[in-house]
Amino acid sequence: MALVEDGEVDNSAQQGGLTSGSASWVSRRALAAGRDDAVVVVDSSGMIISWNPAAEKLLGYPADAAVGQSLALIIPPKHQLRHSTGFHKAIGAARLAKGGRPARVTASTADGRLVPLTMTLGFWGESAQGVSGVVAVLRRVGYSASFV
């Protein structure tokens, strides 16, 4: 898992380990949610920069196969054009179409299955110049995380 710290990506943690130092709010939030929810972080061009163990389990791709790939990896082919258009529009405007509220989506898994999910989005690296990317928290439809 790559960590996002102050808009910079630290790939030294890509295999799931952690590095020393303070992680940004995005990293802490992603790691906290990571036990039950799939957390995928993409940069402003749509390239996956972080993929937690729950994403591996839910979507079937190991982190080392997903990180560095386009988010199109998990977007069903019939939705790719609409996703790409909406993603770039949101990044350019620094505004999420649903304001970050949960939405139902369908993802493609490594073995080709289509999985219905609930997705919650947020920006990371917001500045006067725009946003650095998007954090997506994914959960199977009907799944309720247990908080300890």
Short mmCIF file of N, CA, C and O in Angstrom, two decimals:
data_model
loop_
_atom_site.label_atom_id
_atom_site.label_comp_id
_atom_site.label_asym_id
_atom_site.label_seq_id
_atom_site.Cartn_x
_atom_site.Cartn_y
_atom_site.Cartn_z
N MET A 1 0.84 -1.16 0.00
CA MET A 1 0.00 0.00 0.00
C MET A 1 0.89 1.23 0.00
O MET A 1 1.81 1.33 0.77
N ALA A 2 0.61 2.13 -0.88
CA ALA A 2 1.34 3.40 -0.89
C ALA A 2 0.64 4.35 0.06
O ALA A 2 -0.57 4.36 0.16
N LEU A 3 1.39 5.13 0.76
CA LEU A 3 0.81 6.13 1.65
C LEU A 3 0.83 7.48 0.99
O LEU A 3 1.76 7.81 0.27
N VAL A 4 -0.20 8.26 1.24
CA VAL A 4 -0.27 9.61 0.71
C VAL A 4 0.04 10.54 1.87
O VAL A 4 -0.65 10.53 2.87
N GLU A 5 1.09 11.30 1.73
CA GLU A 5 1.46 12.22 2.79
C GLU A 5 1.69 13.59 2.20
O GLU A 5 2.56 13.79 1.37
N ASP A 6 0.85 14.55 2.60
CA ASP A 6 0.94 15.92 2.12
C ASP A 6 1.02 15.98 0.61
O ASP A 6 1.82 16.70 0.04
N GLY A 7 0.19 15.16 -0.07
CA GLY A 7 0.14 15.18 -1.52
C GLY A 7 1.24 14.38 -2.20
O GLY A 7 1.27 14.25 -3.39
N GLU A 8 2.17 13.82 -1.43
CA GLU A 8 3.25 13.02 -1.99
C GLU A 8 2.97 11.55 -1.73
O GLU A 8 2.42 11.18 -0.70
N VAL A 9 3.36 10.68 -2.64
CA VAL A 9 3.13 9.26 -2.49
C VAL A 9 4.40 8.60 -1.99
O VAL A 9 5.48 8.81 -2.53
N ASP A 10 4.26 7.80 -0.93
CA ASP A 10 5.37 7.04 -0.38
C ASP A 10 5.14 5.58 -0.74
O ASP A 10 4.33 4.90 -0.12
N ASN A 11 5.80 5.09 -1.77
CA ASN A 11 5.62 3.72 -2.22
C ASN A 11 6.40 2.71 -1.41
O ASN A 11 6.31 1.52 -1.66
N SER A 12 7.15 3.13 -0.42
CA SER A 12 7.92 2.19 0.38
C SER A 12 7.01 1.28 1.19
O SER A 12 7.43 0.23 1.65
N ALA A 13 5.75 1.66 1.35
CA ALA A 13 4.81 0.85 2.11
C ALA A 13 3.89 0.04 1.19
O ALA A 13 2.91 -0.51 1.61
N GLN A 14 4.24 -0.07 -0.05
CA GLN A 14 3.37 -0.65 -1.06
C GLN A 14 2.97 -2.09 -0.77
O GLN A 14 1.91 -2.52 -1.16
N GLN A 15 3.75 -2.87 -0.10
CA GLN A 15 3.43 -4.26 0.16
C GLN A 15 2.61 -4.44 1.42
O GLN A 15 2.47 -5.55 1.91
N GLY A 16 2.06 -3.38 1.98
CA GLY A 16 1.19 -3.50 3.13
C GLY A 16 1.86 -3.10 4.42
O GLY A 16 1.20 -2.96 5.43
N GLY A 17 3.16 -2.90 4.43
CA GLY A 17 3.85 -2.46 5.64
C GLY A 17 3.71 -0.96 5.79
O GLY A 17 3.23 -0.28 4.91
N LEU A 18 4.12 -0.46 6.93
CA LEU A 18 4.02 0.96 7.18
C LEU A 18 5.40 1.56 7.36
O LEU A 18 6.32 0.88 7.80
N THR A 19 5.53 2.81 7.03
CA THR A 19 6.78 3.50 7.25
C THR A 19 6.65 4.35 8.50
O THR A 19 5.56 4.62 8.96
N SER A 20 7.77 4.77 9.02
CA SER A 20 7.73 5.64 10.18
C SER A 20 7.37 7.05 9.75
O SER A 20 7.38 7.38 8.58
N GLY A 21 7.05 7.87 10.69
CA GLY A 21 6.66 9.25 10.37
C GLY A 21 5.16 9.39 10.46
O GLY A 21 4.43 8.43 10.61
N SER A 22 4.71 10.62 10.35
CA SER A 22 3.27 10.86 10.46
C SER A 22 2.63 10.80 9.09
O SER A 22 3.07 11.43 8.16
N ALA A 23 1.59 10.01 8.98
CA ALA A 23 0.83 9.92 7.73
C ALA A 23 -0.20 11.03 7.73
O ALA A 23 -0.61 11.52 8.76
N SER A 24 -0.63 11.42 6.55
CA SER A 24 -1.66 12.46 6.43
C SER A 24 -3.00 11.93 6.91
O SER A 24 -3.17 10.75 7.17
N TRP A 25 -3.96 12.82 7.00
CA TRP A 25 -5.31 12.44 7.39
C TRP A 25 -5.83 11.34 6.47
O TRP A 25 -6.45 10.40 6.92
N VAL A 26 -5.57 11.46 5.17
CA VAL A 26 -6.03 10.46 4.21
C VAL A 26 -5.48 9.11 4.57
O VAL A 26 -6.21 8.12 4.62
N SER A 27 -4.19 9.02 4.83
CA SER A 27 -3.58 7.74 5.14
C SER A 27 -4.12 7.17 6.44
O SER A 27 -4.44 5.99 6.52
N ARG A 28 -4.24 7.98 7.46
CA ARG A 28 -4.75 7.49 8.74
C ARG A 28 -6.19 7.02 8.58
O ARG A 28 -6.57 5.97 9.09
N ARG A 29 -6.99 7.78 7.87
CA ARG A 29 -8.39 7.42 7.65
C ARG A 29 -8.48 6.12 6.84
O ARG A 29 -9.26 5.23 7.15
N ALA A 30 -7.67 6.01 5.79
CA ALA A 30 -7.67 4.82 4.95
C ALA A 30 -7.24 3.59 5.74
O ALA A 30 -7.84 2.52 5.63
N LEU A 31 -6.22 3.74 6.56
CA LEU A 31 -5.74 2.61 7.34
C LEU A 31 -6.76 2.20 8.40
O LEU A 31 -6.96 1.02 8.66
N ALA A 32 -7.43 3.18 9.00
CA ALA A 32 -8.43 2.87 10.02
C ALA A 32 -9.62 2.14 9.40
O ALA A 32 -10.15 1.19 9.97
N ALA A 33 -10.03 2.57 8.22
CA ALA A 33 -11.17 1.94 7.56
C ALA A 33 -10.77 0.63 6.91
O ALA A 33 -11.62 -0.19 6.60
N GLY A 34 -9.48 0.43 6.72
CA GLY A 34 -8.98 -0.68 5.94
C GLY A 34 -9.32 -2.06 6.41
O GLY A 34 -9.25 -3.00 5.63
N ARG A 35 -9.67 -2.23 7.67
CA ARG A 35 -9.95 -3.58 8.15
C ARG A 35 -11.23 -4.12 7.54
O ARG A 35 -11.30 -5.29 7.21
N ASP A 36 -12.24 -3.30 7.40
CA ASP A 36 -13.53 -3.75 6.90
C ASP A 36 -13.87 -3.23 5.52
O ASP A 36 -14.62 -3.87 4.80
N ASP A 37 -13.37 -2.07 5.16
CA ASP A 37 -13.73 -1.45 3.89
C ASP A 37 -12.55 -1.45 2.93
O ASP A 37 -11.41 -1.23 3.33
N ALA A 38 -12.88 -1.64 1.66
CA ALA A 38 -11.86 -1.49 0.62
C ALA A 38 -11.60 -0.01 0.44
O ALA A 38 -12.53 0.78 0.30
N VAL A 39 -10.34 0.39 0.50
CA VAL A 39 -9.96 1.79 0.32
C VAL A 39 -9.00 1.85 -0.85
O VAL A 39 -7.94 1.22 -0.84
N VAL A 40 -9.41 2.60 -1.87
CA VAL A 40 -8.61 2.75 -3.08
C VAL A 40 -8.35 4.24 -3.27
O VAL A 40 -9.29 5.04 -3.25
N VAL A 41 -7.08 4.60 -3.42
CA VAL A 41 -6.71 5.99 -3.64
C VAL A 41 -6.16 6.10 -5.05
O VAL A 41 -5.31 5.30 -5.45
N VAL A 42 -6.67 7.08 -5.80
CA VAL A 42 -6.19 7.32 -7.16
C VAL A 42 -5.71 8.75 -7.28
O VAL A 42 -6.18 9.65 -6.58
N ASP A 43 -4.74 8.95 -8.16
CA ASP A 43 -4.25 10.31 -8.39
C ASP A 43 -5.17 11.02 -9.37
O ASP A 43 -6.17 10.45 -9.84
N SER A 44 -4.85 12.25 -9.70
CA SER A 44 -5.74 13.06 -10.54
C SER A 44 -5.84 12.56 -11.98
O SER A 44 -6.75 12.97 -12.71
N SER A 45 -4.97 11.67 -12.38
CA SER A 45 -5.07 11.10 -13.72
C SER A 45 -5.81 9.77 -13.73
O SER A 45 -5.99 9.16 -14.79
N GLY A 46 -6.24 9.31 -12.54
CA GLY A 46 -6.99 8.06 -12.47
C GLY A 46 -6.13 6.83 -12.26
O GLY A 46 -6.63 5.71 -12.38
N MET A 47 -4.86 7.02 -11.90
CA MET A 47 -3.96 5.89 -11.63
C MET A 47 -4.05 5.51 -10.16
O MET A 47 -4.03 6.37 -9.27
N ILE A 48 -4.15 4.22 -9.88
CA ILE A 48 -4.25 3.72 -8.52
C ILE A 48 -2.91 3.89 -7.81
O ILE A 48 -1.88 3.43 -8.31
N ILE A 49 -2.92 4.55 -6.65
CA ILE A 49 -1.68 4.75 -5.89
C ILE A 49 -1.73 4.06 -4.53
O ILE A 49 -0.70 3.96 -3.86
N SER A 50 -2.91 3.61 -4.12
CA SER A 50 -3.03 2.88 -2.85
C SER A 50 -4.18 1.90 -2.95
O SER A 50 -5.24 2.23 -3.50
N TRP A 51 -3.96 0.71 -2.39
CA TRP A 51 -4.93 -0.39 -2.50
C TRP A 51 -4.77 -1.21 -1.23
O TRP A 51 -3.75 -1.87 -1.05
N ASN A 52 -5.73 -1.16 -0.34
CA ASN A 52 -5.55 -1.83 0.95
C ASN A 52 -5.91 -3.32 0.90
O ASN A 52 -6.46 -3.79 -0.10
N PRO A 53 -5.60 -4.07 1.97
CA PRO A 53 -5.90 -5.50 1.98
C PRO A 53 -7.39 -5.82 1.78
O PRO A 53 -7.72 -6.84 1.15
N ALA A 54 -8.28 -4.98 2.27
CA ALA A 54 -9.71 -5.23 2.05
C ALA A 54 -10.07 -5.10 0.57
O ALA A 54 -10.95 -5.80 0.07
N ALA A 55 -9.38 -4.21 -0.16
CA ALA A 55 -9.59 -4.09 -1.61
C ALA A 55 -9.10 -5.35 -2.31
O ALA A 55 -9.73 -5.82 -3.26
N GLU A 56 -7.98 -5.88 -1.84
CA GLU A 56 -7.48 -7.14 -2.41
C GLU A 56 -8.53 -8.24 -2.26
O GLU A 56 -8.83 -8.95 -3.22
N LYS A 57 -9.08 -8.36 -1.07
CA LYS A 57 -10.07 -9.40 -0.78
C LYS A 57 -11.36 -9.18 -1.57
O LYS A 57 -11.90 -10.11 -2.16
N LEU A 58 -11.85 -7.96 -1.61
CA LEU A 58 -13.12 -7.66 -2.27
C LEU A 58 -13.03 -7.78 -3.79
O LEU A 58 -13.93 -8.31 -4.44
N LEU A 59 -11.92 -7.27 -4.37
CA LEU A 59 -11.83 -7.17 -5.83
C LEU A 59 -10.92 -8.21 -6.47
O LEU A 59 -10.90 -8.34 -7.70
N GLY A 60 -10.14 -8.93 -5.65
CA GLY A 60 -9.36 -10.04 -6.16
C GLY A 60 -8.00 -9.72 -6.75
O GLY A 60 -7.29 -10.62 -7.18
N TYR A 61 -7.62 -8.46 -6.78
CA TYR A 61 -6.31 -8.08 -7.29
C TYR A 61 -5.37 -7.82 -6.12
O TYR A 61 -5.72 -7.04 -5.23
N PRO A 62 -4.19 -8.43 -6.12
CA PRO A 62 -3.23 -8.06 -5.07
C PRO A 62 -2.76 -6.62 -5.28
O PRO A 62 -2.80 -6.10 -6.40
N ALA A 63 -2.34 -5.98 -4.20
CA ALA A 63 -1.93 -4.58 -4.28
C ALA A 63 -0.86 -4.35 -5.34
O ALA A 63 -0.92 -3.38 -6.09
N ASP A 64 0.11 -5.25 -5.43
CA ASP A 64 1.20 -5.03 -6.39
C ASP A 64 0.72 -5.14 -7.84
O ASP A 64 1.38 -4.64 -8.75
N ALA A 65 -0.45 -5.75 -8.08
CA ALA A 65 -1.00 -5.81 -9.43
C ALA A 65 -1.91 -4.61 -9.71
O ALA A 65 -2.11 -4.25 -10.87
N ALA A 66 -2.46 -4.00 -8.67
CA ALA A 66 -3.39 -2.89 -8.85
C ALA A 66 -2.70 -1.53 -8.84
O ALA A 66 -3.01 -0.66 -9.66
N VAL A 67 -1.76 -1.33 -7.89
CA VAL A 67 -1.08 -0.04 -7.78
C VAL A 67 -0.29 0.22 -9.06
O VAL A 67 0.43 -0.64 -9.55
N GLY A 68 -0.49 1.42 -9.62
CA GLY A 68 0.17 1.78 -10.87
C GLY A 68 -0.72 1.56 -12.09
O GLY A 68 -0.38 2.01 -13.18
N GLN A 69 -1.86 0.91 -11.90
CA GLN A 69 -2.80 0.67 -12.99
C GLN A 69 -3.87 1.77 -13.01
O GLN A 69 -4.11 2.43 -12.01
N SER A 70 -4.53 1.89 -14.13
CA SER A 70 -5.67 2.80 -14.24
C SER A 70 -6.83 2.24 -13.43
O SER A 70 -6.99 1.01 -13.32
N LEU A 71 -7.65 3.11 -12.89
CA LEU A 71 -8.84 2.69 -12.17
C LEU A 71 -9.78 1.90 -13.08
O LEU A 71 -10.62 1.14 -12.61
N ALA A 72 -9.61 2.03 -14.37
CA ALA A 72 -10.41 1.26 -15.33
C ALA A 72 -10.28 -0.24 -15.07
O ALA A 72 -11.13 -1.02 -15.51
N LEU A 73 -9.26 -0.64 -14.33
CA LEU A 73 -9.06 -2.04 -13.96
C LEU A 73 -10.32 -2.64 -13.35
O LEU A 73 -10.63 -3.80 -13.59
N ILE A 74 -11.06 -1.86 -12.57
CA ILE A 74 -12.23 -2.40 -11.87
C ILE A 74 -13.56 -1.83 -12.37
O ILE A 74 -14.61 -2.15 -11.83
N ILE A 75 -13.51 -1.01 -13.40
CA ILE A 75 -14.74 -0.44 -13.97
C ILE A 75 -15.24 -1.36 -15.08
O ILE A 75 -14.49 -1.66 -16.02
N PRO A 76 -16.47 -1.84 -14.99
CA PRO A 76 -17.00 -2.69 -16.06
C PRO A 76 -16.90 -1.95 -17.41
O PRO A 76 -17.14 -0.74 -17.47
N PRO A 77 -16.54 -2.67 -18.47
CA PRO A 77 -16.35 -2.02 -19.78
C PRO A 77 -17.49 -1.12 -20.22
O PRO A 77 -17.25 -0.03 -20.75
N LYS A 78 -18.73 -1.51 -19.97
CA LYS A 78 -19.85 -0.68 -20.44
C LYS A 78 -19.96 0.64 -19.68
O LYS A 78 -20.66 1.54 -20.12
N HIS A 79 -19.27 0.78 -18.54
CA HIS A 79 -19.32 2.02 -17.75
C HIS A 79 -18.04 2.85 -17.87
O HIS A 79 -17.96 3.93 -17.29
N GLN A 80 -17.04 2.37 -18.59
CA GLN A 80 -15.74 3.05 -18.59
C GLN A 80 -15.78 4.45 -19.17
O GLN A 80 -15.16 5.36 -18.61
N LEU A 81 -16.46 4.66 -20.27
CA LEU A 81 -16.51 6.00 -20.87
C LEU A 81 -17.21 6.98 -19.93
O LEU A 81 -16.70 8.08 -19.68
N ARG A 82 -18.35 6.58 -19.38
CA ARG A 82 -19.08 7.45 -18.46
C ARG A 82 -18.24 7.74 -17.22
O ARG A 82 -18.18 8.87 -16.74
N HIS A 83 -17.56 6.71 -16.69
CA HIS A 83 -16.70 6.90 -15.52
C HIS A 83 -15.58 7.88 -15.83
O HIS A 83 -15.33 8.82 -15.07
N SER A 84 -14.89 7.67 -16.93
CA SER A 84 -13.76 8.53 -17.29
C SER A 84 -14.19 9.99 -17.44
O SER A 84 -13.55 10.90 -16.93
N THR A 85 -15.31 10.20 -18.12
CA THR A 85 -15.83 11.56 -18.31
C THR A 85 -16.16 12.19 -16.97
O THR A 85 -15.76 13.33 -16.69
N GLY A 86 -16.88 11.47 -16.13
CA GLY A 86 -17.27 11.99 -14.82
C GLY A 86 -16.08 12.22 -13.91
O GLY A 86 -16.02 13.23 -13.18
N PHE A 87 -15.11 11.31 -13.94
CA PHE A 87 -13.92 11.43 -13.09
C PHE A 87 -13.15 12.70 -13.46
O PHE A 87 -12.82 13.50 -12.58
N HIS A 88 -12.87 12.89 -14.72
CA HIS A 88 -12.07 14.06 -15.14
C HIS A 88 -12.84 15.38 -14.91
O HIS A 88 -12.23 16.40 -14.57
N LYS A 89 -14.15 15.34 -15.07
CA LYS A 89 -14.96 16.52 -14.79
C LYS A 89 -14.88 16.86 -13.30
O LYS A 89 -14.70 18.02 -12.92
N ALA A 90 -14.99 15.85 -12.43
CA ALA A 90 -14.92 16.07 -10.97
C ALA A 90 -13.56 16.60 -10.56
O ALA A 90 -13.45 17.53 -9.77
N ILE A 91 -12.49 16.02 -11.11
CA ILE A 91 -11.13 16.47 -10.79
C ILE A 91 -10.93 17.92 -11.25
O ILE A 91 -10.42 18.76 -10.50
N GLY A 92 -11.35 18.23 -12.47
CA GLY A 92 -11.17 19.57 -13.01
C GLY A 92 -11.94 20.63 -12.24
O GLY A 92 -11.45 21.74 -12.03
N ALA A 93 -13.13 20.28 -11.77
CA ALA A 93 -13.96 21.23 -11.03
C ALA A 93 -13.74 21.15 -9.52
O ALA A 93 -14.25 21.99 -8.79
N ALA A 94 -12.99 20.14 -9.06
CA ALA A 94 -12.81 19.88 -7.62
C ALA A 94 -14.17 19.80 -6.94
O ALA A 94 -14.40 20.35 -5.87
N ARG A 95 -15.07 19.08 -7.60
CA ARG A 95 -16.43 18.94 -7.07
C ARG A 95 -16.96 17.55 -7.42
O ARG A 95 -16.92 17.14 -8.58
N LEU A 96 -17.46 16.86 -6.41
CA LEU A 96 -18.03 15.52 -6.61
C LEU A 96 -19.50 15.64 -6.98
O LEU A 96 -20.24 16.42 -6.37
N ALA A 97 -19.92 14.87 -7.99
CA ALA A 97 -21.30 14.95 -8.49
C ALA A 97 -22.32 14.72 -7.39
O ALA A 97 -23.33 15.39 -7.32
N LYS A 98 -22.08 13.79 -6.50
CA LYS A 98 -23.03 13.49 -5.42
C LYS A 98 -22.56 14.08 -4.09
O LYS A 98 -23.04 13.69 -3.03
N GLY A 99 -21.61 14.98 -4.15
CA GLY A 99 -21.14 15.65 -2.95
C GLY A 99 -20.49 14.72 -1.94
O GLY A 99 -20.44 15.03 -0.76
N GLY A 100 -20.02 13.57 -2.36
CA GLY A 100 -19.37 12.63 -1.46
C GLY A 100 -20.33 11.68 -0.76
O GLY A 100 -19.92 10.86 0.05
N ARG A 101 -21.63 11.79 -1.07
CA ARG A 101 -22.61 10.88 -0.47
C ARG A 101 -22.44 9.49 -1.07
O ARG A 101 -22.07 9.34 -2.22
N PRO A 102 -22.74 8.43 -0.30
CA PRO A 102 -22.61 7.07 -0.81
C PRO A 102 -23.46 6.85 -2.07
O PRO A 102 -24.56 7.41 -2.18
N ALA A 103 -22.92 6.07 -2.98
CA ALA A 103 -23.62 5.75 -4.23
C ALA A 103 -23.46 4.26 -4.51
O ALA A 103 -22.47 3.65 -4.11
N ARG A 104 -24.42 3.70 -5.19
CA ARG A 104 -24.32 2.29 -5.59
C ARG A 104 -23.61 2.23 -6.93
O ARG A 104 -23.92 2.98 -7.86
N VAL A 105 -22.62 1.33 -7.01
CA VAL A 105 -21.85 1.13 -8.24
C VAL A 105 -21.64 -0.36 -8.44
O VAL A 105 -21.92 -1.17 -7.55
N THR A 106 -21.13 -0.72 -9.59
CA THR A 106 -20.76 -2.10 -9.89
C THR A 106 -19.29 -2.10 -10.27
O THR A 106 -18.86 -1.26 -11.05
N ALA A 107 -18.54 -3.04 -9.71
CA ALA A 107 -17.12 -3.18 -10.02
C ALA A 107 -16.86 -4.54 -10.64
O ALA A 107 -17.59 -5.50 -10.38
N SER A 108 -15.81 -4.61 -11.45
CA SER A 108 -15.34 -5.87 -12.02
C SER A 108 -14.24 -6.42 -11.13
O SER A 108 -13.34 -5.69 -10.74
N THR A 109 -14.30 -7.72 -10.84
CA THR A 109 -13.27 -8.35 -10.03
C THR A 109 -12.21 -8.98 -10.94
O THR A 109 -12.40 -9.08 -12.16
N ALA A 110 -11.13 -9.44 -10.34
CA ALA A 110 -10.04 -10.06 -11.10
C ALA A 110 -10.51 -11.28 -11.88
O ALA A 110 -10.01 -11.55 -12.97
N ASP A 111 -11.51 -11.99 -11.36
CA ASP A 111 -12.00 -13.18 -12.06
C ASP A 111 -13.19 -12.88 -12.98
O ASP A 111 -13.84 -13.79 -13.48
N GLY A 112 -13.48 -11.58 -13.20
CA GLY A 112 -14.50 -11.19 -14.16
C GLY A 112 -15.91 -11.06 -13.60
O GLY A 112 -16.82 -10.70 -14.34
N ARG A 113 -16.09 -11.34 -12.32
CA ARG A 113 -17.42 -11.17 -11.73
C ARG A 113 -17.75 -9.69 -11.60
O ARG A 113 -16.88 -8.86 -11.47
N LEU A 114 -19.04 -9.37 -11.63
CA LEU A 114 -19.52 -8.02 -11.36
C LEU A 114 -20.06 -8.01 -9.94
O LEU A 114 -20.88 -8.85 -9.58
N VAL A 115 -19.59 -7.06 -9.14
CA VAL A 115 -19.94 -6.99 -7.73
C VAL A 115 -20.64 -5.67 -7.44
O VAL A 115 -20.08 -4.60 -7.72
N PRO A 116 -21.87 -5.71 -6.87
CA PRO A 116 -22.54 -4.47 -6.49
C PRO A 116 -21.91 -3.92 -5.21
O PRO A 116 -21.71 -4.65 -4.24
N LEU A 117 -21.60 -2.63 -5.22
CA LEU A 117 -20.93 -2.00 -4.09
C LEU A 117 -21.60 -0.68 -3.72
O LEU A 117 -22.28 -0.06 -4.53
N THR A 118 -21.32 -0.25 -2.50
CA THR A 118 -21.61 1.10 -2.08
C THR A 118 -20.28 1.83 -2.07
O THR A 118 -19.30 1.33 -1.51
N MET A 119 -20.20 2.98 -2.71
CA MET A 119 -18.96 3.73 -2.82
C MET A 119 -19.15 5.12 -2.23
O MET A 119 -20.14 5.80 -2.51
N THR A 120 -18.19 5.52 -1.40
CA THR A 120 -18.15 6.86 -0.86
C THR A 120 -16.85 7.50 -1.32
O THR A 120 -15.79 6.87 -1.19
N LEU A 121 -16.92 8.69 -1.87
CA LEU A 121 -15.74 9.36 -2.42
C LEU A 121 -15.36 10.60 -1.62
O LEU A 121 -16.22 11.24 -1.03
N GLY A 122 -14.09 10.92 -1.66
CA GLY A 122 -13.59 12.16 -1.10
C GLY A 122 -12.32 12.56 -1.83
O GLY A 122 -11.64 11.71 -2.40
N PHE A 123 -12.02 13.84 -1.85
CA PHE A 123 -10.78 14.33 -2.48
C PHE A 123 -9.65 14.28 -1.47
O PHE A 123 -9.87 14.37 -0.26
N TRP A 124 -8.43 14.19 -1.96
CA TRP A 124 -7.24 14.37 -1.13
C TRP A 124 -6.34 15.37 -1.82
O TRP A 124 -6.43 15.56 -3.03
N GLY A 125 -5.52 16.04 -1.05
CA GLY A 125 -4.57 17.00 -1.60
C GLY A 125 -5.24 18.23 -2.17
O GLY A 125 -4.78 18.77 -3.17
N GLU A 126 -6.31 18.69 -1.54
CA GLU A 126 -6.99 19.89 -2.04
C GLU A 126 -6.14 21.13 -1.77
O GLU A 126 -5.57 21.29 -0.70
N SER A 127 -6.03 21.98 -2.79
CA SER A 127 -5.28 23.22 -2.66
C SER A 127 -5.87 24.23 -3.64
O SER A 127 -6.81 23.91 -4.37
N ALA A 128 -5.30 25.41 -3.66
CA ALA A 128 -5.77 26.44 -4.59
C ALA A 128 -5.58 25.99 -6.04
O ALA A 128 -6.28 26.46 -6.93
N GLN A 129 -4.64 25.08 -6.29
CA GLN A 129 -4.38 24.58 -7.64
C GLN A 129 -5.32 23.45 -8.06
O GLN A 129 -5.28 22.99 -9.19
N GLY A 130 -6.13 22.96 -7.15
CA GLY A 130 -7.04 21.86 -7.47
C GLY A 130 -6.90 20.73 -6.47
O GLY A 130 -6.56 20.96 -5.32
N VAL A 131 -7.15 19.51 -6.92
CA VAL A 131 -7.05 18.34 -6.06
C VAL A 131 -6.01 17.38 -6.61
O VAL A 131 -5.75 17.34 -7.81
N SER A 132 -5.42 16.60 -5.71
CA SER A 132 -4.40 15.63 -6.12
C SER A 132 -5.00 14.29 -6.52
O SER A 132 -4.37 13.52 -7.23
N GLY A 133 -6.19 14.00 -6.04
CA GLY A 133 -6.81 12.73 -6.38
C GLY A 133 -8.05 12.47 -5.56
O GLY A 133 -8.61 13.37 -4.93
N VAL A 134 -8.46 11.20 -5.58
CA VAL A 134 -9.70 10.77 -4.96
C VAL A 134 -9.45 9.56 -4.08
O VAL A 134 -8.69 8.67 -4.45
N VAL A 135 -10.11 9.52 -2.94
CA VAL A 135 -10.14 8.35 -2.07
C VAL A 135 -11.52 7.73 -2.23
O VAL A 135 -12.54 8.42 -2.07
N ALA A 136 -11.57 6.44 -2.56
CA ALA A 136 -12.84 5.72 -2.67
C ALA A 136 -12.89 4.66 -1.58
O ALA A 136 -11.95 3.87 -1.43
N VAL A 137 -13.96 4.67 -0.82
CA VAL A 137 -14.21 3.64 0.17
C VAL A 137 -15.33 2.78 -0.38
O VAL A 137 -16.42 3.28 -0.69
N LEU A 138 -15.03 1.48 -0.54
CA LEU A 138 -15.96 0.55 -1.18
C LEU A 138 -16.40 -0.51 -0.20
O LEU A 138 -15.59 -1.02 0.58
N ARG A 139 -17.67 -0.88 -0.29
CA ARG A 139 -18.23 -1.89 0.60
C ARG A 139 -19.28 -2.66 -0.18
O ARG A 139 -20.03 -2.07 -0.96
N ARG A 140 -19.35 -3.98 0.05
CA ARG A 140 -20.40 -4.76 -0.59
C ARG A 140 -21.77 -4.21 -0.19
O ARG A 140 -21.96 -3.80 0.95
N VAL A 141 -22.69 -4.19 -1.11
CA VAL A 141 -24.05 -3.74 -0.82
C VAL A 141 -24.61 -4.63 0.26
O VAL A 141 -24.50 -5.86 0.20
N GLY A 142 -25.17 -4.01 1.29
CA GLY A 142 -25.78 -4.75 2.38
C GLY A 142 -24.82 -5.13 3.49
O GLY A 142 -25.23 -5.64 4.52
N TYR A 143 -23.50 -4.86 3.31
CA TYR A 143 -22.52 -5.19 4.34
C TYR A 143 -22.45 -4.07 5.36
O TYR A 143 -22.43 -2.91 5.01
N SER A 144 -22.44 -4.42 6.61
CA SER A 144 -22.32 -3.44 7.68
C SER A 144 -21.04 -3.72 8.44
O SER A 144 -20.86 -4.81 8.97
N ALA A 145 -20.14 -2.75 8.48
CA ALA A 145 -18.87 -2.92 9.18
C ALA A 145 -19.11 -2.98 10.67
O ALA A 145 -20.00 -2.33 11.21
N SER A 146 -18.28 -3.75 11.34
CA SER A 146 -18.36 -3.79 12.80
C SER A 146 -17.26 -2.93 13.36
O SER A 146 -16.10 -3.07 13.00
N PHE A 147 -17.63 -1.99 14.19
CA PHE A 147 -16.65 -1.09 14.77
C PHE A 147 -16.36 -1.53 16.19
O PHE A 147 -17.27 -1.76 16.98
N VAL A 148 -15.09 -1.66 16.49
CA VAL A 148 -14.68 -2.12 17.82
C VAL A 148 -14.29 -0.94 18.66
O VAL A 148 -13.68 -0.04 18.25
#
